[in-house]
N, CA and C of each residue as an Amber inpcrd file, in Angstrom:
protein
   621
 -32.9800000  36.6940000 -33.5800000 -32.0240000  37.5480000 -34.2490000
 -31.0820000  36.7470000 -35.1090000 -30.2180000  37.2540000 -35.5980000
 -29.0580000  36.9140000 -36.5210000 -27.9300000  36.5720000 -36.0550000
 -27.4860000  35.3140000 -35.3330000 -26.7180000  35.1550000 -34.6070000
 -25.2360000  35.5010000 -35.4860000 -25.0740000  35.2710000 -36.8000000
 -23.9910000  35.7340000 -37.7330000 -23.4470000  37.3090000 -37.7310000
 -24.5880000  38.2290000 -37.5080000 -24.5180000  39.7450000 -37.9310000
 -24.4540000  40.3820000 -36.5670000 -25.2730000  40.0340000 -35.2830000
 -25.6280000  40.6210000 -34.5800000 -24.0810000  41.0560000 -34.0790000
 -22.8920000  40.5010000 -34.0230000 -22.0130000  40.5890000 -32.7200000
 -20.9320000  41.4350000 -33.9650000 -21.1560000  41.5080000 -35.2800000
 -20.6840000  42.7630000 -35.8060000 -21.0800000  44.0850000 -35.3790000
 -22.2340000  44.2420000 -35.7100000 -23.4200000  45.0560000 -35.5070000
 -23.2250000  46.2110000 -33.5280000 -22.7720000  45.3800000 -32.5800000
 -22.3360000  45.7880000 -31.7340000 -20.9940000  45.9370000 -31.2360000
 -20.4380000  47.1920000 -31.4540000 -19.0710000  47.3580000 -30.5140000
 -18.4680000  46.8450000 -29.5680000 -17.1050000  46.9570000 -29.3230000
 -17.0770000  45.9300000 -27.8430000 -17.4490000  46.6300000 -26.7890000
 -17.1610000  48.1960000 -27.0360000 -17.3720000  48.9080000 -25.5480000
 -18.7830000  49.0350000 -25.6070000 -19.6600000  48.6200000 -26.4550000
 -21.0340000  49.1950000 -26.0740000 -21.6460000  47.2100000 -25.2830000
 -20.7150000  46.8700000 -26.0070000 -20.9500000  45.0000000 -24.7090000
 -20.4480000  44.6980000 -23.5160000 -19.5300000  46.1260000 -23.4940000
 -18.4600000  45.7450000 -22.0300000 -20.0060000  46.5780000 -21.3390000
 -20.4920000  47.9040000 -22.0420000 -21.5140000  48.7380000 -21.0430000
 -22.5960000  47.6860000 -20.8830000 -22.7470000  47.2700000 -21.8210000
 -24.4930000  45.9550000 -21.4510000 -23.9910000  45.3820000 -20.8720000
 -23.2990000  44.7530000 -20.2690000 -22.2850000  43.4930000 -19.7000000
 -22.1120000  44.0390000 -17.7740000 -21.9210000  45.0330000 -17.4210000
 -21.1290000  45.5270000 -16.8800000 -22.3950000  45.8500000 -15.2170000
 -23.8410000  46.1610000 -16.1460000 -24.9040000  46.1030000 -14.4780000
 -25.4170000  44.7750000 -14.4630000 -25.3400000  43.8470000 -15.4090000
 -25.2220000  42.6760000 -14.8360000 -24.7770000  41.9530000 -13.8010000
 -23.1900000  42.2860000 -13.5320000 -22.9940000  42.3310000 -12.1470000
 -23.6280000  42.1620000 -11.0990000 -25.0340000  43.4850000 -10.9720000
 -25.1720000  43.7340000  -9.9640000 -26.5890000  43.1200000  -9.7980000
 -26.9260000  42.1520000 -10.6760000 -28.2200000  41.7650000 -10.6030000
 -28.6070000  40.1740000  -9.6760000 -29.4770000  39.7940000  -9.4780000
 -29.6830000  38.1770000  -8.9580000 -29.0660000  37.4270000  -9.8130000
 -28.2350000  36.2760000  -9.4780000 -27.4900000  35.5480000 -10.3370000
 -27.0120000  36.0260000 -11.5900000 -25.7690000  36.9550000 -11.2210000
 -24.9840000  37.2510000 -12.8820000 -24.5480000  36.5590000 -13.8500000
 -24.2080000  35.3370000 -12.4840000 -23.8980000  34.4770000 -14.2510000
 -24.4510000  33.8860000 -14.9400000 -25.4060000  33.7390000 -14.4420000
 -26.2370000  33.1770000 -15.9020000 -26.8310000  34.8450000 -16.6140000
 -27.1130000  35.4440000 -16.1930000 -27.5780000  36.7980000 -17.0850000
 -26.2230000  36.5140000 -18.0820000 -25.0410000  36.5210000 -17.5940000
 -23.7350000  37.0590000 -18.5280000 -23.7380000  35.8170000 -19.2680000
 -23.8310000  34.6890000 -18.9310000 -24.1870000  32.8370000 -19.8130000
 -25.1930000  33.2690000 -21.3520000 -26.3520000  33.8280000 -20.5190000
 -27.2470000  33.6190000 -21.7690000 -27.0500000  35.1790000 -22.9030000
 -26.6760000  36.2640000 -21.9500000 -25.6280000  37.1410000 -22.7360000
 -24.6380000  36.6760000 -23.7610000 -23.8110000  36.2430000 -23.2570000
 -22.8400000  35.8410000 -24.4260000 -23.6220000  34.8520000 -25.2430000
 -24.2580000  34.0950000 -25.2860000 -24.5310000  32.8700000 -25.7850000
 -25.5850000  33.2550000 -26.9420000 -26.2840000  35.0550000 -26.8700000
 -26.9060000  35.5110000 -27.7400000 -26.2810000  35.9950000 -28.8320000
 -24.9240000  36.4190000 -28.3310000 -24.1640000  37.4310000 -29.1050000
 -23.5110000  36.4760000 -30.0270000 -23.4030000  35.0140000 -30.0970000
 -22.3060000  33.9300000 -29.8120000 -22.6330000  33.5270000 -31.4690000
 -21.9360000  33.6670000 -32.6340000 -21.8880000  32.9360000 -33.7460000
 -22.5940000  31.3380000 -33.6340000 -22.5020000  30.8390000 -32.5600000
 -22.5540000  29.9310000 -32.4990000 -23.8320000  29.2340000 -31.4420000
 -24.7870000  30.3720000 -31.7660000 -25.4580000  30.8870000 -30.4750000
 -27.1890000  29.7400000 -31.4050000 -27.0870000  28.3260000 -31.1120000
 -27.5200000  27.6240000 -31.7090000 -27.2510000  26.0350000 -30.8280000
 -28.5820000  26.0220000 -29.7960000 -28.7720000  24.8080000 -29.2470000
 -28.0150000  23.4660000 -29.3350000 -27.3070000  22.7940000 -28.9870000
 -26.7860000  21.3200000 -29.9840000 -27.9920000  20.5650000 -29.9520000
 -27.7560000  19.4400000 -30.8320000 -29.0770000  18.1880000 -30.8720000
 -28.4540000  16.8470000 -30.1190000 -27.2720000  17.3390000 -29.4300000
 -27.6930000  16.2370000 -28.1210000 -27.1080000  16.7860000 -26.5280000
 -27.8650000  18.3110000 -26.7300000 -28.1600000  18.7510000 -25.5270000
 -28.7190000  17.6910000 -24.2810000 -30.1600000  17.3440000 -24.8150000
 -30.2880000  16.1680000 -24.1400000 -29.6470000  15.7230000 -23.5010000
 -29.2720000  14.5120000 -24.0180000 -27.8190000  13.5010000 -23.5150000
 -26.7690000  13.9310000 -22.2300000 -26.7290000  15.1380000 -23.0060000
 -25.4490000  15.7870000 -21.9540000 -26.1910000  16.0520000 -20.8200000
 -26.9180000  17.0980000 -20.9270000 -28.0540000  17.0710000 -19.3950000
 -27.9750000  15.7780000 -18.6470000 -28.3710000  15.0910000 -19.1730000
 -28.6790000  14.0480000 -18.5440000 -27.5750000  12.8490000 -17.8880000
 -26.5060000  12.9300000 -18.6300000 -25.7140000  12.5930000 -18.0600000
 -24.6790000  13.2790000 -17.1820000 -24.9870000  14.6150000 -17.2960000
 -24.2390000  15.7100000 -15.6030000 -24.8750000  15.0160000 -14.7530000
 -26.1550000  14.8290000 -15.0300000 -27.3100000  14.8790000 -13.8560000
 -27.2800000  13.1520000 -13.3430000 -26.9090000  12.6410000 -14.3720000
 -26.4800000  11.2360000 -13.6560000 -24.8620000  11.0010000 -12.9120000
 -23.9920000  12.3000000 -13.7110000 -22.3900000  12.0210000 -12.7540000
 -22.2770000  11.3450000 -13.6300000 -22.3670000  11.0460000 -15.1080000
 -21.8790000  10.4540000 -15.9200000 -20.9090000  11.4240000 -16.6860000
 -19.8850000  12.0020000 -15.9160000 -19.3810000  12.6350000 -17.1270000
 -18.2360000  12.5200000 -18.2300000 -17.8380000  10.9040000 -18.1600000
 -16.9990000  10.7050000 -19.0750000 -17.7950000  10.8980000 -20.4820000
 -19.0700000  10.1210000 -20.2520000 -20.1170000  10.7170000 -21.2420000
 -20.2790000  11.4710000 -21.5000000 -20.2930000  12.9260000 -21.3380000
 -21.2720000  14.1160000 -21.2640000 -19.8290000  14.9220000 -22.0000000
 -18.4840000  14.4150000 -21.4340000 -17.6060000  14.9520000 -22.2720000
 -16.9780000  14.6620000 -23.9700000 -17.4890000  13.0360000 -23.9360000
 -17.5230000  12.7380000 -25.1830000 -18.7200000  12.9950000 -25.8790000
 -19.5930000  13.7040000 -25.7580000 -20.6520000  14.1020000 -26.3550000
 -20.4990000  15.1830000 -26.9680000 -20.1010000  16.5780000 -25.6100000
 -19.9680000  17.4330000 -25.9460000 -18.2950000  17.7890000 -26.7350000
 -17.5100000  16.9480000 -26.8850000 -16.2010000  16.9100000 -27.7260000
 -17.0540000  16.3740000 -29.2770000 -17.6910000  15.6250000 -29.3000000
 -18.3920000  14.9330000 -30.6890000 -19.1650000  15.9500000 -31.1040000
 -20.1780000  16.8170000 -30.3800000 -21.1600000  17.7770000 -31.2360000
 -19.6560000  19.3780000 -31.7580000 -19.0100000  19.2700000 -30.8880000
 -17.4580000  20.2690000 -31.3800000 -17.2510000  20.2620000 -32.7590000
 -16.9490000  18.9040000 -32.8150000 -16.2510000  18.2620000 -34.1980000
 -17.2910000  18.1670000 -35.5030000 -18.1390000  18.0970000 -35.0180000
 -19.4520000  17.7100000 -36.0940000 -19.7870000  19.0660000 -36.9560000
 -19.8630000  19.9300000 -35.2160000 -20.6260000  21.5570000 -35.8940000
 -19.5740000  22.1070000 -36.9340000 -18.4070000  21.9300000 -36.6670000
 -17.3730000  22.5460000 -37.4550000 -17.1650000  23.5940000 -36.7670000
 -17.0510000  23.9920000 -34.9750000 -17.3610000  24.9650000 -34.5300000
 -16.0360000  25.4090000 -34.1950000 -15.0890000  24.5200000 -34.1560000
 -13.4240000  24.2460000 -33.5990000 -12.8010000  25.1900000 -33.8150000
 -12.4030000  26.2440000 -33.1870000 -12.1500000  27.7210000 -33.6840000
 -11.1010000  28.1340000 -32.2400000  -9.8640000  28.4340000 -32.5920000
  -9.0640000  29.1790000 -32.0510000  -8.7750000  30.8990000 -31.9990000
  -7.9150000  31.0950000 -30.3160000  -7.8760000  32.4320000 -30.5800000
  -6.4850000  33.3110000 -30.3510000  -6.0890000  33.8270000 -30.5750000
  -4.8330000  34.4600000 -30.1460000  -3.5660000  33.7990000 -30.5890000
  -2.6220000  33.7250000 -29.4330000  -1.4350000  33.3710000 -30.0360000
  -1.6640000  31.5660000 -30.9890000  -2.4330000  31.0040000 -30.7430000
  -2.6980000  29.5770000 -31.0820000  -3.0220000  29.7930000 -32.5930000
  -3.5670000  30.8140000 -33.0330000  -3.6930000  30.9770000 -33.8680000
  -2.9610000  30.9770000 -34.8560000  -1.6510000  31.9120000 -34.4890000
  -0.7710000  32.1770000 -35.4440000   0.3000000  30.8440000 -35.3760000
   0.0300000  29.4940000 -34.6960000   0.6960000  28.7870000 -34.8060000
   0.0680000  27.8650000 -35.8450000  -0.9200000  28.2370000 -35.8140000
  -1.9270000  27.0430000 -36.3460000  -1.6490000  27.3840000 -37.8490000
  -1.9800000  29.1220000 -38.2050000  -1.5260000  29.7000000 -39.4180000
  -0.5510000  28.9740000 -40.5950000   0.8980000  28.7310000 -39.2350000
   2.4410000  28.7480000 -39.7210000   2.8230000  27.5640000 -40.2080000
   1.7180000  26.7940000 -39.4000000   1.6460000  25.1920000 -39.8900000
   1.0300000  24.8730000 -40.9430000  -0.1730000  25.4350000 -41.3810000
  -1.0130000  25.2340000 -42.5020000   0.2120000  25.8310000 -43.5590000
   0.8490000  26.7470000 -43.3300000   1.5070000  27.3520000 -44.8410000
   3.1710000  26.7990000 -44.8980000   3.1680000  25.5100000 -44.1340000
   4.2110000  24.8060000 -44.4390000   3.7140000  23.7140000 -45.0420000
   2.3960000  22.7980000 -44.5080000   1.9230000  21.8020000 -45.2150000
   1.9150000  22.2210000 -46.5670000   0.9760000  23.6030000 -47.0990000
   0.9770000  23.8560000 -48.4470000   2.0830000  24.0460000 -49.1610000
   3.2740000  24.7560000 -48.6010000   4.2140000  24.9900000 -49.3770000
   4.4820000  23.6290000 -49.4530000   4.9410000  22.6760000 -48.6090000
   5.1050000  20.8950000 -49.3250000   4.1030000  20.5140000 -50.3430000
   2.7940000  20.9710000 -49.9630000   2.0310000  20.1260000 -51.3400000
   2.0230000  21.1040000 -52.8050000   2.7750000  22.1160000 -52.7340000
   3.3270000  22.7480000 -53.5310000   4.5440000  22.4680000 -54.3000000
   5.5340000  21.4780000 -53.6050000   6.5200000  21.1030000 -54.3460000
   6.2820000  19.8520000 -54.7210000   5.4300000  19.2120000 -53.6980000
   4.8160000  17.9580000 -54.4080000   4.6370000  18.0660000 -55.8190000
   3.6380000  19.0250000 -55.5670000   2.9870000  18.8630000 -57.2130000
   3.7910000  19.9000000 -58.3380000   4.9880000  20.2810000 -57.9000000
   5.7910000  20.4600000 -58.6500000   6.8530000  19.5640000 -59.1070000
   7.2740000  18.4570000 -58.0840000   7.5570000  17.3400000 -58.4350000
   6.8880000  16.4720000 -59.4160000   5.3840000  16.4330000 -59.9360000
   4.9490000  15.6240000 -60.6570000   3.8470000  14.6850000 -60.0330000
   3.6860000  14.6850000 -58.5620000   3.1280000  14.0440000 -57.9750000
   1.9820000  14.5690000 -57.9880000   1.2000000  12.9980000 -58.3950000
  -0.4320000  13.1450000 -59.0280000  -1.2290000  12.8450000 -58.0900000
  -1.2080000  12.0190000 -56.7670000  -2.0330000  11.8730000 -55.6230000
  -0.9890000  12.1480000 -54.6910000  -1.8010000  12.4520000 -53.9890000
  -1.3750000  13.1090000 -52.2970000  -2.2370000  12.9500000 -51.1860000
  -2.2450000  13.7800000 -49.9400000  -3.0140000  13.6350000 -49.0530000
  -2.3970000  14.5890000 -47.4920000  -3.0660000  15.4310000 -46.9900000
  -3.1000000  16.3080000 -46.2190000  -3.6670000  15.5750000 -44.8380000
  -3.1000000  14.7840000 -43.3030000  -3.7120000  14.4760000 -42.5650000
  -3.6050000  15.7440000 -41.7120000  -4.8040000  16.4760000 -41.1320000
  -4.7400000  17.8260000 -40.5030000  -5.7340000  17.2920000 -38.7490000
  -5.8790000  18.5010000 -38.0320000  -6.5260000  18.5140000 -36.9780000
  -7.8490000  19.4720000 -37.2430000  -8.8930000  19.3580000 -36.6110000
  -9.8550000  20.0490000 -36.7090000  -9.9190000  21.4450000 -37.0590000
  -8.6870000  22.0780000 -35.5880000  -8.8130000  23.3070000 -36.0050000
  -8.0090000  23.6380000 -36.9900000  -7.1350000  23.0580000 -37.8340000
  -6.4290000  23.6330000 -38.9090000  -7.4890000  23.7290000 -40.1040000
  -8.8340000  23.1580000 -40.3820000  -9.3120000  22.9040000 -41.2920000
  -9.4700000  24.1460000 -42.0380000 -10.2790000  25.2370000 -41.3460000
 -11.0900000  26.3500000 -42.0860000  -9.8760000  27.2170000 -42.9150000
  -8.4730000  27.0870000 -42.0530000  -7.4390000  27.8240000 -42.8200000
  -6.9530000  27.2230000 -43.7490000  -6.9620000  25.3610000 -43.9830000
  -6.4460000  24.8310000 -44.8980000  -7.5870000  24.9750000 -46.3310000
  -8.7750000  24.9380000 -45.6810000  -9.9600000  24.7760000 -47.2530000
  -9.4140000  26.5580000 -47.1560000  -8.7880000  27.6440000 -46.9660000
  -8.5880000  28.7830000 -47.7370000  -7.8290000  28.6640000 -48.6720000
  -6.7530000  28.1960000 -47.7830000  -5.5310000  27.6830000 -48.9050000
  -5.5000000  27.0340000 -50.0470000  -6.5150000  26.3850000 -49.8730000
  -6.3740000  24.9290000 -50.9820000  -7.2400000  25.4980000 -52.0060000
  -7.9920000  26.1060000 -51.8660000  -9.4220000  27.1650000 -52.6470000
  -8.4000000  28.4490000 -53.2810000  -7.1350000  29.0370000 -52.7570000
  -6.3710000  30.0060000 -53.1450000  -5.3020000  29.3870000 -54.1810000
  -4.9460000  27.7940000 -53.8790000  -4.4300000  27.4050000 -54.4730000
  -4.8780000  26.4240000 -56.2850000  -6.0490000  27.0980000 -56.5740000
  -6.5000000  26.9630000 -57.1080000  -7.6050000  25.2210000 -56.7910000
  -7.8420000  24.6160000 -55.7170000  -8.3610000  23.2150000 -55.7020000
 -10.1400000  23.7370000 -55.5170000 -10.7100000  22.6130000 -55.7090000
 -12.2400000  22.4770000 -55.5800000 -12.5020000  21.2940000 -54.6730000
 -13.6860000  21.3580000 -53.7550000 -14.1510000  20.2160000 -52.8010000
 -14.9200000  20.0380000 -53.6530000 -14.6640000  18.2890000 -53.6560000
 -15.9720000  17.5500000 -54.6310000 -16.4810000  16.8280000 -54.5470000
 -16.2590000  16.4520000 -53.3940000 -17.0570000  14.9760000 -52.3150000
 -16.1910000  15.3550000 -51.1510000 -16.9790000  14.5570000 -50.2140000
 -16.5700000  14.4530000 -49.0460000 -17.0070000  12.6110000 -48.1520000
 -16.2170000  12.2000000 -47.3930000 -16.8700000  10.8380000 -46.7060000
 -16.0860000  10.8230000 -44.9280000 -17.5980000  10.6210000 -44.4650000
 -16.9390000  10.2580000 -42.7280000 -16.8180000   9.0910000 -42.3420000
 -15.8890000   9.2950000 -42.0980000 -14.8600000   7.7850000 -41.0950000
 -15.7630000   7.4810000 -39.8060000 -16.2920000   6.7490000 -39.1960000
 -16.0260000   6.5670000 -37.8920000 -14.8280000   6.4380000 -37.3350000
 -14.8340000   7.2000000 -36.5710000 -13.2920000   7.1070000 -35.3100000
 -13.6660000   6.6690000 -34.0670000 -14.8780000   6.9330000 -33.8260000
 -15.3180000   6.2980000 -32.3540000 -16.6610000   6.4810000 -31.8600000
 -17.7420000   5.9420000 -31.2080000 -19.3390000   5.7090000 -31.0490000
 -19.2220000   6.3640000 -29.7140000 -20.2840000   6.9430000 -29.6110000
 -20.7730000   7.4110000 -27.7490000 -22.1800000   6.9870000 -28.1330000
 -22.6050000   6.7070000 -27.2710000 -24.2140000   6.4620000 -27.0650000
 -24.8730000   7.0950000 -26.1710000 -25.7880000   7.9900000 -26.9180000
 -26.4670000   9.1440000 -26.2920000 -27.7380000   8.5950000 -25.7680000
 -27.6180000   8.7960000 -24.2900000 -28.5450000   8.5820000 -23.0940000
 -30.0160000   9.2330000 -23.1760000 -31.0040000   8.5680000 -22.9610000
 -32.3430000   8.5150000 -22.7340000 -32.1420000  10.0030000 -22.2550000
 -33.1140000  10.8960000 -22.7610000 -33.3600000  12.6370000 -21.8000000
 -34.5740000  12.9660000 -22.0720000 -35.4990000  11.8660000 -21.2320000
 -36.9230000  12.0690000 -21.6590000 -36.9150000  13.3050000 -20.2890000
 -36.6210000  13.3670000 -19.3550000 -36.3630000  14.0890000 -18.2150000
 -35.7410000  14.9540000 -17.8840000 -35.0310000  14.9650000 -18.5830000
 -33.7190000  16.0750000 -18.2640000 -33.8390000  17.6550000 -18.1770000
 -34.5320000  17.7850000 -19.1530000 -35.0010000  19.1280000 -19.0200000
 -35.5740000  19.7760000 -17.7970000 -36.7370000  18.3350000 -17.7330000
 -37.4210000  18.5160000 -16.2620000 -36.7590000  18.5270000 -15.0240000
 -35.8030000  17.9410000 -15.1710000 -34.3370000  18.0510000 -13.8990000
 -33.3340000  19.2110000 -13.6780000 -33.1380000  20.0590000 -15.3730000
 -32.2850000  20.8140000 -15.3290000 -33.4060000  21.7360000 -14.9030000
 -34.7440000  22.0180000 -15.2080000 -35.2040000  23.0390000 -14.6450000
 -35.8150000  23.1830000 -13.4080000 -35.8610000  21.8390000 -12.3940000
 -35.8590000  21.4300000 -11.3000000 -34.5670000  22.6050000 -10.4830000
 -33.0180000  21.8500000 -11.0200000 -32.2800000  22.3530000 -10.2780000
 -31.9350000  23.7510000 -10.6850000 -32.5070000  24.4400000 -11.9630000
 -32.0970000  25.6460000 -12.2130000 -32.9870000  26.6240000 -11.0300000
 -34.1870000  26.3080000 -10.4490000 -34.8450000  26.8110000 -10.0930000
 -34.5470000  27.1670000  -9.0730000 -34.2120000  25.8070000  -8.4940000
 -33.3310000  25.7850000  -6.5690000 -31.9790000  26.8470000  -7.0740000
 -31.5050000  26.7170000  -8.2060000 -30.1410000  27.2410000  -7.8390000
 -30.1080000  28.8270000  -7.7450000 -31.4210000  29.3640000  -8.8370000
 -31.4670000  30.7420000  -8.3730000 -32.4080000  31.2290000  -6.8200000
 -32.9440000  30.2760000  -6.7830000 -33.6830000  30.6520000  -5.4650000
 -32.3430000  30.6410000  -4.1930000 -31.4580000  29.9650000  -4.1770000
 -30.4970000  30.2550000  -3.2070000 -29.6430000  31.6420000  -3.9710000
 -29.4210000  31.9110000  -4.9820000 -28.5720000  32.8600000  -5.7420000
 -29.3310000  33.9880000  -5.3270000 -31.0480000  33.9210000  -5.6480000
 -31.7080000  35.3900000  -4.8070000 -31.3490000  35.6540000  -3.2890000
 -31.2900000  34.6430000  -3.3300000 -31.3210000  34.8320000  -1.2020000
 -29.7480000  35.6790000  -1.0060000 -29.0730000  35.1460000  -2.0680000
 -27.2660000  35.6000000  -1.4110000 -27.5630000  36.9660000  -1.6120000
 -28.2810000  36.7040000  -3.1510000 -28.2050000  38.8670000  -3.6390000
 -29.0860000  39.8160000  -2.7220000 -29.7250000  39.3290000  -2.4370000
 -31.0460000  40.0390000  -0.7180000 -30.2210000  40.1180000   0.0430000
 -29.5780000  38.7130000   0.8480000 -28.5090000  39.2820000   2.2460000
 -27.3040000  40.4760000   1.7950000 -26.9690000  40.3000000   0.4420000
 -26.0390000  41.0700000   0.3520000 -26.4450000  42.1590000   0.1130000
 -27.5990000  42.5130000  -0.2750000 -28.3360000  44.3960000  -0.2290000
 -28.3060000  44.5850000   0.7470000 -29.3180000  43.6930000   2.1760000
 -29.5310000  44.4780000   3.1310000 -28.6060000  44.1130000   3.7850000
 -27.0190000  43.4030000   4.1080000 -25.9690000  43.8780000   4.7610000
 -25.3960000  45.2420000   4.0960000 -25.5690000  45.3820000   3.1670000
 -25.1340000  46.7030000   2.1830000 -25.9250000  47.8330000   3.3720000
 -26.5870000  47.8120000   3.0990000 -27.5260000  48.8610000   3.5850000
 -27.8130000  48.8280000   5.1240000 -27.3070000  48.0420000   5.8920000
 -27.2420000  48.3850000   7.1250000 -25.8360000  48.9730000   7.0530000
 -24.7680000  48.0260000   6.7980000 -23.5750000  48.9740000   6.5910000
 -23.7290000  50.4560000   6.1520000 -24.0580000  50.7010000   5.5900000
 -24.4180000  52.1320000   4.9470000 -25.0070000  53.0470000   5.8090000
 -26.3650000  52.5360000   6.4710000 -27.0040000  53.2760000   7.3830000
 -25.9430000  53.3290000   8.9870000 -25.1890000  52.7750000   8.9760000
 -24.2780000  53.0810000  10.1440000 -22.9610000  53.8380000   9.9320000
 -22.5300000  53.9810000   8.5380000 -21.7700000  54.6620000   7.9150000
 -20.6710000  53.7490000   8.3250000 -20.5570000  53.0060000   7.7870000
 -19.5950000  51.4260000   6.9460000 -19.5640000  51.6000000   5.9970000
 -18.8840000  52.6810000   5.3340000 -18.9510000  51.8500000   4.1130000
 -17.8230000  51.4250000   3.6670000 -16.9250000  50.9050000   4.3190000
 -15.7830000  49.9930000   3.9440000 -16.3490000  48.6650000   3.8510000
 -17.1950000  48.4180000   4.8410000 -17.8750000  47.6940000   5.2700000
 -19.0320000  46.7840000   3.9020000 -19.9070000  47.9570000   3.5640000
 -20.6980000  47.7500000   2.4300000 -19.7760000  47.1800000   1.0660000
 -18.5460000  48.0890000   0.8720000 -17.4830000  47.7960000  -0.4880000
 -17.7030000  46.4140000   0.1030000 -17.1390000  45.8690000   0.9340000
 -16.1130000  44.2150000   1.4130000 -17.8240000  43.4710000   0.8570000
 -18.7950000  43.9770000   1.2970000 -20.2540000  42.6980000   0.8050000
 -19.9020000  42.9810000  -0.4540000 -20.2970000  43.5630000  -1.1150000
 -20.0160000  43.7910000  -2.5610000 -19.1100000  43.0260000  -3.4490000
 -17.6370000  43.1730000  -3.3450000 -16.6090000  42.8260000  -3.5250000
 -17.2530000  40.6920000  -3.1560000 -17.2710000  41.0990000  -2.6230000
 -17.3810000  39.2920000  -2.0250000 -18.5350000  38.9010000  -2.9280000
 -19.5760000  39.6420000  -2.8830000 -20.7580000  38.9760000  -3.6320000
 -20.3690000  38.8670000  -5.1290000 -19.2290000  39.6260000  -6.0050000
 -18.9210000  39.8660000  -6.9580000 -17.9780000  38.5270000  -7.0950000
 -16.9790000  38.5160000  -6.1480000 -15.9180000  37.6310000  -6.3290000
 -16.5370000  35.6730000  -6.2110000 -17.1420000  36.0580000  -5.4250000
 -18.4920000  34.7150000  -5.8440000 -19.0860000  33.8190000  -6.9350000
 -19.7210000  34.8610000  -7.4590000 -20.1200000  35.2390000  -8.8490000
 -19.3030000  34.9730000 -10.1810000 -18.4640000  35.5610000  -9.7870000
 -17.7850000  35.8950000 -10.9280000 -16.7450000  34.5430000 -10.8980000
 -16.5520000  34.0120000  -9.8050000 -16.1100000  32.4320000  -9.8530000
 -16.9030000  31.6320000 -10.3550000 -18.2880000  31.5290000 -10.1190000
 -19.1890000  30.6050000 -10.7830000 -19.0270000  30.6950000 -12.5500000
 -18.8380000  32.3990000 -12.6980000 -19.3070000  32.2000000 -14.3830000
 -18.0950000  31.7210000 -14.8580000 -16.7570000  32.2510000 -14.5320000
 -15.2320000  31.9730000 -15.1580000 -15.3710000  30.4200000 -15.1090000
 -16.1550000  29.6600000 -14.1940000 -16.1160000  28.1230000 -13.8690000
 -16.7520000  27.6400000 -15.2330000
């Protein structure tokens, strides 16, 4: 699909309803993981997935965090939401109003040092303010060295396998305690499995 169009294309309440018997299925969170991750602008593998696998799976994760902070920065994916936003806004349209008097001052070179996420609002500005991008050059700021993952896959789907095979077993005990509760007329009893199997769950995915 169209990872750009698709998450227009659907309402929120018609994602809260797809979203919502997930819940009640064998391992929700990954149903709700690869859910969002369809709907997700950004819903596009990295190219050193690898690496990172492989270094969870080694407990390497000073690595695995500078990897996944480096493919952030690269994708251009750095995107804020809510109130951060409007700070981020207030800042970009003070830098400009300075490089506005700059160059009402007369001043013929300049220079804007920004943070990632200010970028996409500053190239509006600077594009409104009549400027053009006309080259571009990357700095190194710092090297990670991405780890061998001739395996990894084979490991992540090693342990993905074990992890739903214990995740089926919880969602089975928790039907048929459901349902003995039920057949004895518990059902305060049945809510409390429920509730628990949910609150479980729903810790793993928020994790």
């Amino acid at each position: 699909g169209d990872f750009h169009t698709l998450p227009k294309r659907i309402p929120g309440l018609l994602r809260t309803w797809l979203r919502t018997p997930m819940w009640f299925v064998p391992c929700p969170e990954g149903a709700l993981l690869m859910f969002d991750w369809s709907l997700s602008e950004r819903g596009r593998l990295s190219e050193v997935l690898g690496g990172m696998l492989e270094s969870f799976l080694s407990f390497d994760f000073r690595t695995a965090n500078k990897l996944s902070f480096a493919q952030l920065l690269s994708s251009g994916n750095m995107r804020c939401e809510g109130p951060q936003t409007v700070i981020i806004n207030e800042r970009n349209k003070v830098a400009l109003e300075e490089l506005r008097r700059a160059l009402d001052e007369g001043v013929e070179r300049t220079a804007l040092l920004y943070g990632g996420l200010h970028g996409e609002d500053l190239d509006k500005g600077l594009r409104g303010m009549g400027f053009e991008r006309v080259s571009h050059r990357w700095v190194p700021a710092w090297r990670v060295m991405v780890p061998k993952s001739d395996n990894a896959l084979q490991k992540l789907a090693l342990l993905g396998s074990f992890y739903m095979m214990i995740d089926g077993f919880d969602w089975m005990t928790t039907i048929s305690g459901a349902a003995e509760e039920v057949s004895t007329g518990r059902w305060n009893g049945a809510l409390a499995l429920f509730l628990a199997y949910l609150a479980r769950h729903g810790l793993a995915y928020w994790q």
